[in-house]
JSON list of C-alpha atoms in Angstrom, two decimals:
[
{"chain": "A", "resi": 1125, "resn": "LEU", "atom": "CA", "xyz": [0.00, 0.00, 0.00]},
{"chain": "A", "resi": 1126, "resn": "ASP", "atom": "CA", "xyz": [1.73, 3.13, -1.23]},
{"chain": "A", "resi": 1127, "resn": "CYS", "atom": "CA", "xyz": [0.52, 6.34, 0.41]},
{"chain": "A", "resi": 1128, "resn": "PRO", "atom": "CA", "xyz": [3.54, 8.65, 0.55]},
{"chain": "A", "resi": 1129, "resn": "ASN", "atom": "CA", "xyz": [1.55, 11.64, 1.87]},
{"chain": "A", "resi": 1130, "resn": "GLY", "atom": "CA", "xyz": [-0.24, 9.55, 4.51]},
{"chain": "A", "resi": 1131, "resn": "GLU", "atom": "CA", "xyz": [-3.64, 9.79, 2.81]},
{"chain": "A", "resi": 1132, "resn": "LEU", "atom": "CA", "xyz": [-5.59, 7.08, 1.05]},
{"chain": "A", "resi": 1133, "resn": "THR", "atom": "CA", "xyz": [-7.72, 8.07, -1.92]},
{"chain": "A", "resi": 1134, "resn": "LYS", "atom": "CA", "xyz": [-10.93, 6.27, -2.82]},
{"chain": "A", "resi": 1135, "resn": "LYS", "atom": "CA", "xyz": [-9.30, 4.99, -6.01]},
{"chain": "A", "resi": 1136, "resn": "LYS", "atom": "CA", "xyz": [-6.42, 3.43, -4.06]},
{"chain": "A", "resi": 1137, "resn": "PHE", "atom": "CA", "xyz": [-8.84, 2.06, -1.46]},
{"chain": "A", "resi": 1138, "resn": "ILE", "atom": "CA", "xyz": [-10.81, 0.27, -4.20]},
{"chain": "A", "resi": 1139, "resn": "GLN", "atom": "CA", "xyz": [-7.59, -1.14, -5.67]},
{"chain": "A", "resi": 1140, "resn": "VAL", "atom": "CA", "xyz": [-6.70, -2.66, -2.30]},
{"chain": "A", "resi": 1141, "resn": "TYR", "atom": "CA", "xyz": [-10.18, -4.19, -1.86]},
{"chain": "A", "resi": 1142, "resn": "ARG", "atom": "CA", "xyz": [-10.03, -5.70, -5.35]},
{"chain": "A", "resi": 1143, "resn": "GLN", "atom": "CA", "xyz": [-6.98, -7.71, -4.28]},
{"chain": "A", "resi": 1144, "resn": "PHE", "atom": "CA", "xyz": [-9.02, -9.39, -1.55]},
{"chain": "A", "resi": 1145, "resn": "PHE", "atom": "CA", "xyz": [-12.16, -9.89, -3.67]},
{"chain": "A", "resi": 1146, "resn": "PRO", "atom": "CA", "xyz": [-10.87, -10.57, -7.20]},
{"chain": "A", "resi": 1147, "resn": "ASN", "atom": "CA", "xyz": [-14.08, -12.32, -8.32]},
{"chain": "A", "resi": 1148, "resn": "GLY", "atom": "CA", "xyz": [-16.46, -9.59, -7.22]},
{"chain": "A", "resi": 1149, "resn": "GLN", "atom": "CA", "xyz": [-17.20, -5.98, -8.02]},
{"chain": "A", "resi": 1150, "resn": "ALA", "atom": "CA", "xyz": [-15.66, -3.91, -5.24]},
{"chain": "A", "resi": 1151, "resn": "GLU", "atom": "CA", "xyz": [-16.54, -0.35, -6.29]},
{"chain": "A", "resi": 1152, "resn": "ALA", "atom": "CA", "xyz": [-20.01, 0.06, -4.75]},
{"chain": "A", "resi": 1153, "resn": "PHE", "atom": "CA", "xyz": [-19.17, -1.56, -1.41]},
{"chain": "A", "resi": 1154, "resn": "CYS", "atom": "CA", "xyz": [-15.86, 0.31, -1.20]},
{"chain": "A", "resi": 1155, "resn": "THR", "atom": "CA", "xyz": [-17.67, 3.59, -1.73]},
{"chain": "A", "resi": 1156, "resn": "HIS", "atom": "CA", "xyz": [-19.80, 2.89, 1.36]},
{"chain": "A", "resi": 1157, "resn": "ILE", "atom": "CA", "xyz": [-16.84, 1.74, 3.47]},
{"chain": "A", "resi": 1158, "resn": "PHE", "atom": "CA", "xyz": [-14.74, 4.70, 2.31]},
{"chain": "A", "resi": 1159, "resn": "ARG", "atom": "CA", "xyz": [-17.51, 7.16, 3.23]},
{"chain": "A", "resi": 1160, "resn": "THR", "atom": "CA", "xyz": [-17.67, 5.67, 6.73]},
{"chain": "A", "resi": 1161, "resn": "PHE", "atom": "CA", "xyz": [-13.87, 5.72, 7.20]},
{"chain": "A", "resi": 1162, "resn": "ASP", "atom": "CA", "xyz": [-13.63, 9.33, 5.91]},
{"chain": "A", "resi": 1163, "resn": "ALA", "atom": "CA", "xyz": [-14.91, 10.92, 9.12]},
{"chain": "A", "resi": 1164, "resn": "ASP", "atom": "CA", "xyz": [-14.14, 14.51, 8.08]},
{"chain": "A", "resi": 1165, "resn": "ASN", "atom": "CA", "xyz": [-15.60, 14.10, 4.55]},
{"chain": "A", "resi": 1166, "resn": "SER", "atom": "CA", "xyz": [-12.33, 15.27, 2.97]},
{"chain": "A", "resi": 1167, "resn": "GLY", "atom": "CA", "xyz": [-12.44, 12.71, 0.18]},
{"chain": "A", "resi": 1168, "resn": "LYS", "atom": "CA", "xyz": [-9.35, 11.03, 1.60]},
{"chain": "A", "resi": 1169, "resn": "ILE", "atom": "CA", "xyz": [-8.68, 8.73, 4.53]},
{"chain": "A", "resi": 1170, "resn": "ASP", "atom": "CA", "xyz": [-5.82, 10.02, 6.63]},
{"chain": "A", "resi": 1171, "resn": "PHE", "atom": "CA", "xyz": [-3.78, 7.87, 8.98]},
{"chain": "A", "resi": 1172, "resn": "LYS", "atom": "CA", "xyz": [-5.79, 8.85, 12.07]},
{"chain": "A", "resi": 1173, "resn": "GLU", "atom": "CA", "xyz": [-9.14, 8.04, 10.39]},
{"chain": "A", "resi": 1174, "resn": "PHE", "atom": "CA", "xyz": [-7.73, 4.74, 9.16]},
{"chain": "A", "resi": 1175, "resn": "LEU", "atom": "CA", "xyz": [-6.48, 3.73, 12.62]},
{"chain": "A", "resi": 1176, "resn": "MET", "atom": "CA", "xyz": [-9.74, 4.76, 14.31]},
{"chain": "A", "resi": 1177, "resn": "ALA", "atom": "CA", "xyz": [-11.84, 2.74, 11.86]},
{"chain": "A", "resi": 1178, "resn": "ILE", "atom": "CA", "xyz": [-9.57, -0.30, 12.02]},
{"chain": "A", "resi": 1179, "resn": "ASN", "atom": "CA", "xyz": [-9.56, -0.14, 15.82]},
{"chain": "A", "resi": 1180, "resn": "ILE", "atom": "CA", "xyz": [-13.37, -0.11, 15.97]},
{"chain": "A", "resi": 1181, "resn": "THR", "atom": "CA", "xyz": [-13.88, -2.80, 13.35]},
{"chain": "A", "resi": 1182, "resn": "ALA", "atom": "CA", "xyz": [-11.12, -5.09, 14.64]},
{"chain": "A", "resi": 1183, "resn": "LYS", "atom": "CA", "xyz": [-11.13, -4.52, 18.40]},
{"chain": "A", "resi": 1184, "resn": "GLY", "atom": "CA", "xyz": [-14.22, -2.54, 19.26]},
{"chain": "A", "resi": 1185, "resn": "ASN", "atom": "CA", "xyz": [-16.93, -4.00, 21.45]},
{"chain": "A", "resi": 1186, "resn": "PRO", "atom": "CA", "xyz": [-20.06, -5.20, 19.64]},
{"chain": "A", "resi": 1187, "resn": "GLU", "atom": "CA", "xyz": [-21.99, -1.98, 20.30]},
{"chain": "A", "resi": 1188, "resn": "LYS", "atom": "CA", "xyz": [-19.19, 0.19, 18.88]},
{"chain": "A", "resi": 1189, "resn": "LYS", "atom": "CA", "xyz": [-18.95, -2.07, 15.82]},
{"chain": "A", "resi": 1190, "resn": "LEU", "atom": "CA", "xyz": [-22.70, -1.81, 15.32]},
{"chain": "A", "resi": 1191, "resn": "LYS", "atom": "CA", "xyz": [-22.71, 1.98, 15.66]},
{"chain": "A", "resi": 1192, "resn": "TRP", "atom": "CA", "xyz": [-19.95, 2.11, 13.03]},
{"chain": "A", "resi": 1193, "resn": "ALA", "atom": "CA", "xyz": [-21.85, -0.30, 10.76]},
{"chain": "A", "resi": 1194, "resn": "PHE", "atom": "CA", "xyz": [-25.04, 1.75, 11.22]},
{"chain": "A", "resi": 1195, "resn": "LYS", "atom": "CA", "xyz": [-23.20, 4.82, 9.89]},
{"chain": "A", "resi": 1196, "resn": "MET", "atom": "CA", "xyz": [-22.30, 2.87, 6.77]},
{"chain": "A", "resi": 1197, "resn": "TYR", "atom": "CA", "xyz": [-25.89, 1.74, 6.16]},
{"chain": "A", "resi": 1198, "resn": "ASP", "atom": "CA", "xyz": [-27.32, 5.22, 6.89]},
{"chain": "A", "resi": 1199, "resn": "ILE", "atom": "CA", "xyz": [-26.16, 6.58, 3.53]},
{"chain": "A", "resi": 1200, "resn": "ASP", "atom": "CA", "xyz": [-27.84, 9.99, 3.84]},
{"chain": "A", "resi": 1201, "resn": "SER", "atom": "CA", "xyz": [-26.80, 10.39, 7.52]},
{"chain": "A", "resi": 1202, "resn": "ASN", "atom": "CA", "xyz": [-30.33, 11.22, 8.67]},
{"chain": "A", "resi": 1203, "resn": "GLY", "atom": "CA", "xyz": [-30.24, 8.90, 11.70]},
{"chain": "A", "resi": 1204, "resn": "SER", "atom": "CA", "xyz": [-32.23, 6.03, 10.19]},
{"chain": "A", "resi": 1205, "resn": "ILE", "atom": "CA", "xyz": [-31.91, 3.38, 7.49]},
{"chain": "A", "resi": 1206, "resn": "ASP", "atom": "CA", "xyz": [-34.71, 3.12, 4.94]},
{"chain": "A", "resi": 1207, "resn": "ARG", "atom": "CA", "xyz": [-35.31, 0.11, 2.67]},
{"chain": "A", "resi": 1208, "resn": "GLN", "atom": "CA", "xyz": [-33.52, 1.72, -0.28]},
{"chain": "A", "resi": 1209, "resn": "GLU", "atom": "CA", "xyz": [-30.39, 2.40, 1.76]},
{"chain": "A", "resi": 1210, "resn": "MET", "atom": "CA", "xyz": [-30.35, -1.16, 3.11]},
{"chain": "A", "resi": 1211, "resn": "LEU", "atom": "CA", "xyz": [-30.92, -2.55, -0.38]},
{"chain": "A", "resi": 1212, "resn": "ARG", "atom": "CA", "xyz": [-28.04, -0.50, -1.83]},
{"chain": "A", "resi": 1213, "resn": "ILE", "atom": "CA", "xyz": [-25.62, -1.83, 0.79]},
{"chain": "A", "resi": 1214, "resn": "ILE", "atom": "CA", "xyz": [-26.84, -5.43, 0.50]},
{"chain": "A", "resi": 1215, "resn": "GLU", "atom": "CA", "xyz": [-26.57, -5.25, -3.31]},
{"chain": "A", "resi": 1216, "resn": "SER", "atom": "CA", "xyz": [-23.02, -3.94, -2.98]},
{"chain": "A", "resi": 1217, "resn": "ILE", "atom": "CA", "xyz": [-22.13, -6.82, -0.63]},
{"chain": "A", "resi": 1218, "resn": "TYR", "atom": "CA", "xyz": [-23.57, -9.37, -3.07]},
{"chain": "A", "resi": 1219, "resn": "ASP", "atom": "CA", "xyz": [-21.63, -7.71, -5.90]},
{"chain": "A", "resi": 1220, "resn": "LEU", "atom": "CA", "xyz": [-18.44, -7.73, -3.84]},
{"chain": "A", "resi": 1221, "resn": "LEU", "atom": "CA", "xyz": [-18.79, -11.42, -3.10]},
{"chain": "A", "resi": 1222, "resn": "GLY", "atom": "CA", "xyz": [-19.74, -12.22, -6.67]},
{"chain": "A", "resi": 1223, "resn": "ALA", "atom": "CA", "xyz": [-23.19, -13.42, -5.57]},
{"chain": "A", "resi": 1224, "resn": "THR", "atom": "CA", "xyz": [-25.09, -11.64, -8.31]},
{"chain": "A", "resi": 1225, "resn": "ALA", "atom": "CA", "xyz": [-22.76, -13.16, -10.86]},
{"chain": "A", "resi": 1226, "resn": "ALA", "atom": "CA", "xyz": [-23.97, -16.57, -9.68]},
{"chain": "A", "resi": 1227, "resn": "GLN", "atom": "CA", "xyz": [-27.54, -15.54, -10.49]},
{"chain": "A", "resi": 1228, "resn": "ASN", "atom": "CA", "xyz": [-26.53, -14.84, -14.08]},
{"chain": "A", "resi": 1229, "resn": "ALA", "atom": "CA", "xyz": [-24.67, -18.12, -14.54]},
{"chain": "A", "resi": 1230, "resn": "PRO", "atom": "CA", "xyz": [-25.74, -20.19, -17.57]},
{"chain": "A", "resi": 1231, "resn": "ASN", "atom": "CA", "xyz": [-28.46, -22.81, -17.12]},
{"chain": "A", "resi": 1232, "resn": "GLY", "atom": "CA", "xyz": [-27.06, -25.91, -15.53]},
{"chain": "A", "resi": 1233, "resn": "ALA", "atom": "CA", "xyz": [-24.12, -24.11, -13.94]},
{"chain": "A", "resi": 1234, "resn": "ILE", "atom": "CA", "xyz": [-23.44, -25.26, -10.43]},
{"chain": "A", "resi": 1235, "resn": "THR", "atom": "CA", "xyz": [-23.73, -22.49, -7.87]},
{"chain": "A", "resi": 1236, "resn": "ASN", "atom": "CA", "xyz": [-23.72, -22.61, -4.10]},
{"chain": "A", "resi": 1237, "resn": "ARG", "atom": "CA", "xyz": [-26.37, -19.93, -3.76]},
{"chain": "A", "resi": 1238, "resn": "ASP", "atom": "CA", "xyz": [-30.10, -20.28, -3.31]},
{"chain": "A", "resi": 1239, "resn": "PRO", "atom": "CA", "xyz": [-31.73, -18.52, -6.29]},
{"chain": "A", "resi": 1240, "resn": "ASN", "atom": "CA", "xyz": [-34.33, -17.11, -3.88]},
{"chain": "A", "resi": 1241, "resn": "ASP", "atom": "CA", "xyz": [-31.59, -15.40, -1.87]},
{"chain": "A", "resi": 1242, "resn": "THR", "atom": "CA", "xyz": [-31.66, -11.99, -3.54]},
{"chain": "A", "resi": 1243, "resn": "PRO", "atom": "CA", "xyz": [-30.69, -8.58, -2.15]},
{"chain": "A", "resi": 1244, "resn": "GLU", "atom": "CA", "xyz": [-34.41, -7.69, -2.17]},
{"chain": "A", "resi": 1245, "resn": "SER", "atom": "CA", "xyz": [-35.43, -10.78, -0.18]},
{"chain": "A", "resi": 1246, "resn": "ARG", "atom": "CA", "xyz": [-32.54, -10.26, 2.24]},
{"chain": "A", "resi": 1247, "resn": "THR", "atom": "CA", "xyz": [-33.56, -6.62, 2.76]},
{"chain": "A", "resi": 1248, "resn": "ALA", "atom": "CA", "xyz": [-37.16, -7.70, 3.43]},
{"chain": "A", "resi": 1249, "resn": "GLN", "atom": "CA", "xyz": [-35.95, -10.27, 6.00]},
{"chain": "A", "resi": 1250, "resn": "ILE", "atom": "CA", "xyz": [-33.80, -7.68, 7.76]},
{"chain": "A", "resi": 1251, "resn": "PHE", "atom": "CA", "xyz": [-36.67, -5.18, 7.94]},
{"chain": "A", "resi": 1252, "resn": "ALA", "atom": "CA", "xyz": [-39.03, -7.89, 9.24]},
{"chain": "A", "resi": 1253, "resn": "VAL", "atom": "CA", "xyz": [-36.65, -8.48, 12.15]},
{"chain": "A", "resi": 1254, "resn": "MET", "atom": "CA", "xyz": [-35.34, -4.97, 12.83]},
{"chain": "A", "resi": 1255, "resn": "ASP", "atom": "CA", "xyz": [-38.11, -2.48, 12.04]},
{"chain": "A", "resi": 1256, "resn": "GLU", "atom": "CA", "xyz": [-39.79, -3.00, 15.41]},
{"chain": "A", "resi": 1257, "resn": "ASP", "atom": "CA", "xyz": [-42.43, -0.29, 14.99]},
{"chain": "A", "resi": 1258, "resn": "ASN", "atom": "CA", "xyz": [-43.04, -1.06, 11.29]},
{"chain": "A", "resi": 1259, "resn": "ASN", "atom": "CA", "xyz": [-42.55, 2.56, 10.25]},
{"chain": "A", "resi": 1260, "resn": "GLY", "atom": "CA", "xyz": [-40.39, 1.71, 7.24]},
{"chain": "A", "resi": 1261, "resn": "VAL", "atom": "CA", "xyz": [-37.07, 2.79, 8.75]},
{"chain": "A", "resi": 1262, "resn": "ILE", "atom": "CA", "xyz": [-34.56, 1.25, 11.13]},
{"chain": "A", "resi": 1263, "resn": "THR", "atom": "CA", "xyz": [-33.21, 3.50, 13.87]},
{"chain": "A", "resi": 1264, "resn": "GLU", "atom": "CA", "xyz": [-29.76, 3.04, 15.35]},
{"chain": "A", "resi": 1265, "resn": "GLU", "atom": "CA", "xyz": [-31.35, 1.55, 18.48]},
{"chain": "A", "resi": 1266, "resn": "GLU", "atom": "CA", "xyz": [-33.42, -0.94, 16.42]},
{"chain": "A", "resi": 1267, "resn": "PHE", "atom": "CA", "xyz": [-30.31, -1.83, 14.40]},
{"chain": "A", "resi": 1268, "resn": "ILE", "atom": "CA", "xyz": [-28.24, -2.51, 17.51]},
{"chain": "A", "resi": 1269, "resn": "ARG", "atom": "CA", "xyz": [-31.00, -4.50, 19.26]},
{"chain": "A", "resi": 1270, "resn": "GLY", "atom": "CA", "xyz": [-31.74, -6.51, 16.12]},
{"chain": "A", "resi": 1271, "resn": "CYS", "atom": "CA", "xyz": [-28.10, -7.41, 15.53]},
{"chain": "A", "resi": 1272, "resn": "MET", "atom": "CA", "xyz": [-27.40, -8.23, 19.17]},
{"chain": "A", "resi": 1273, "resn": "ALA", "atom": "CA", "xyz": [-30.41, -10.57, 19.25]},
{"chain": "A", "resi": 1274, "resn": "ASP", "atom": "CA", "xyz": [-29.49, -12.40, 16.03]},
{"chain": "A", "resi": 1275, "resn": "ARG", "atom": "CA", "xyz": [-25.93, -13.73, 15.63]},
{"chain": "A", "resi": 1276, "resn": "VAL", "atom": "CA", "xyz": [-26.34, -14.32, 11.89]},
{"chain": "A", "resi": 1277, "resn": "LEU", "atom": "CA", "xyz": [-27.55, -10.74, 11.31]},
{"chain": "A", "resi": 1278, "resn": "TYR", "atom": "CA", "xyz": [-24.74, -9.40, 13.47]},
{"chain": "A", "resi": 1279, "resn": "GLN", "atom": "CA", "xyz": [-22.12, -11.25, 11.47]},
{"chain": "A", "resi": 1280, "resn": "MET", "atom": "CA", "xyz": [-23.65, -10.37, 8.11]},
{"chain": "A", "resi": 1281, "resn": "LEU", "atom": "CA", "xyz": [-24.21, -6.68, 8.79]},
{"chain": "A", "resi": 1282, "resn": "THR", "atom": "CA", "xyz": [-20.85, -6.06, 10.48]},
{"chain": "A", "resi": 1283, "resn": "ALA", "atom": "CA", "xyz": [-18.80, -8.52, 8.38]},
{"chain": "A", "resi": 1284, "resn": "ASP", "atom": "CA", "xyz": [-17.64, -9.99, 11.70]},
{"chain": "A", "resi": 1285, "resn": "THR", "atom": "CA", "xyz": [-16.95, -13.66, 12.32]},
{"chain": "A", "resi": 1286, "resn": "SER", "atom": "CA", "xyz": [-16.82, -13.48, 16.11]},
{"chain": "A", "resi": 1287, "resn": "ASP", "atom": "CA", "xyz": [-19.81, -14.02, 18.36]},
{"chain": "A", "resi": 1288, "resn": "PRO", "atom": "CA", "xyz": [-21.23, -10.78, 19.81]},
{"chain": "A", "resi": 1289, "resn": "GLU", "atom": "CA", "xyz": [-21.17, -10.54, 23.59]},
{"chain": "A", "resi": 1290, "resn": "ARG", "atom": "CA", "xyz": [-24.57, -10.93, 25.13]}
]
């Protein structure tokens, strides 16, 4: 990783992600991650922002990780996640992992993915669990409670493989 001035541009950030996910499309997901890392909205991630984000995502307690993840899902920063925001992030995750490419595989191709597992169906499942008051948006509190109550959701929405403390 070559950042002689101590700042990481979005372009360089995407290049790094592509190395880890060569079979997927990294751009959309990286845009969301980059926005969340770039705390001062400068268009670059400086060393301090990078360390803070890595510290939270790698070593933070489950609630801190979830607050950080919520910021990523809350694309317009209005304090809640609507269905469109959730769908955009879920689609970008599927693209990153190459999941949507599996959907478009030729007939008879062997894939490990359930054809009913779409970003739209996943978004609907998440809202069914998390939107406690059925008002069409997920608040930070609903997001945290929903993830803490469901290990699979926690791991999927935070990209974490550890078990959240209960």
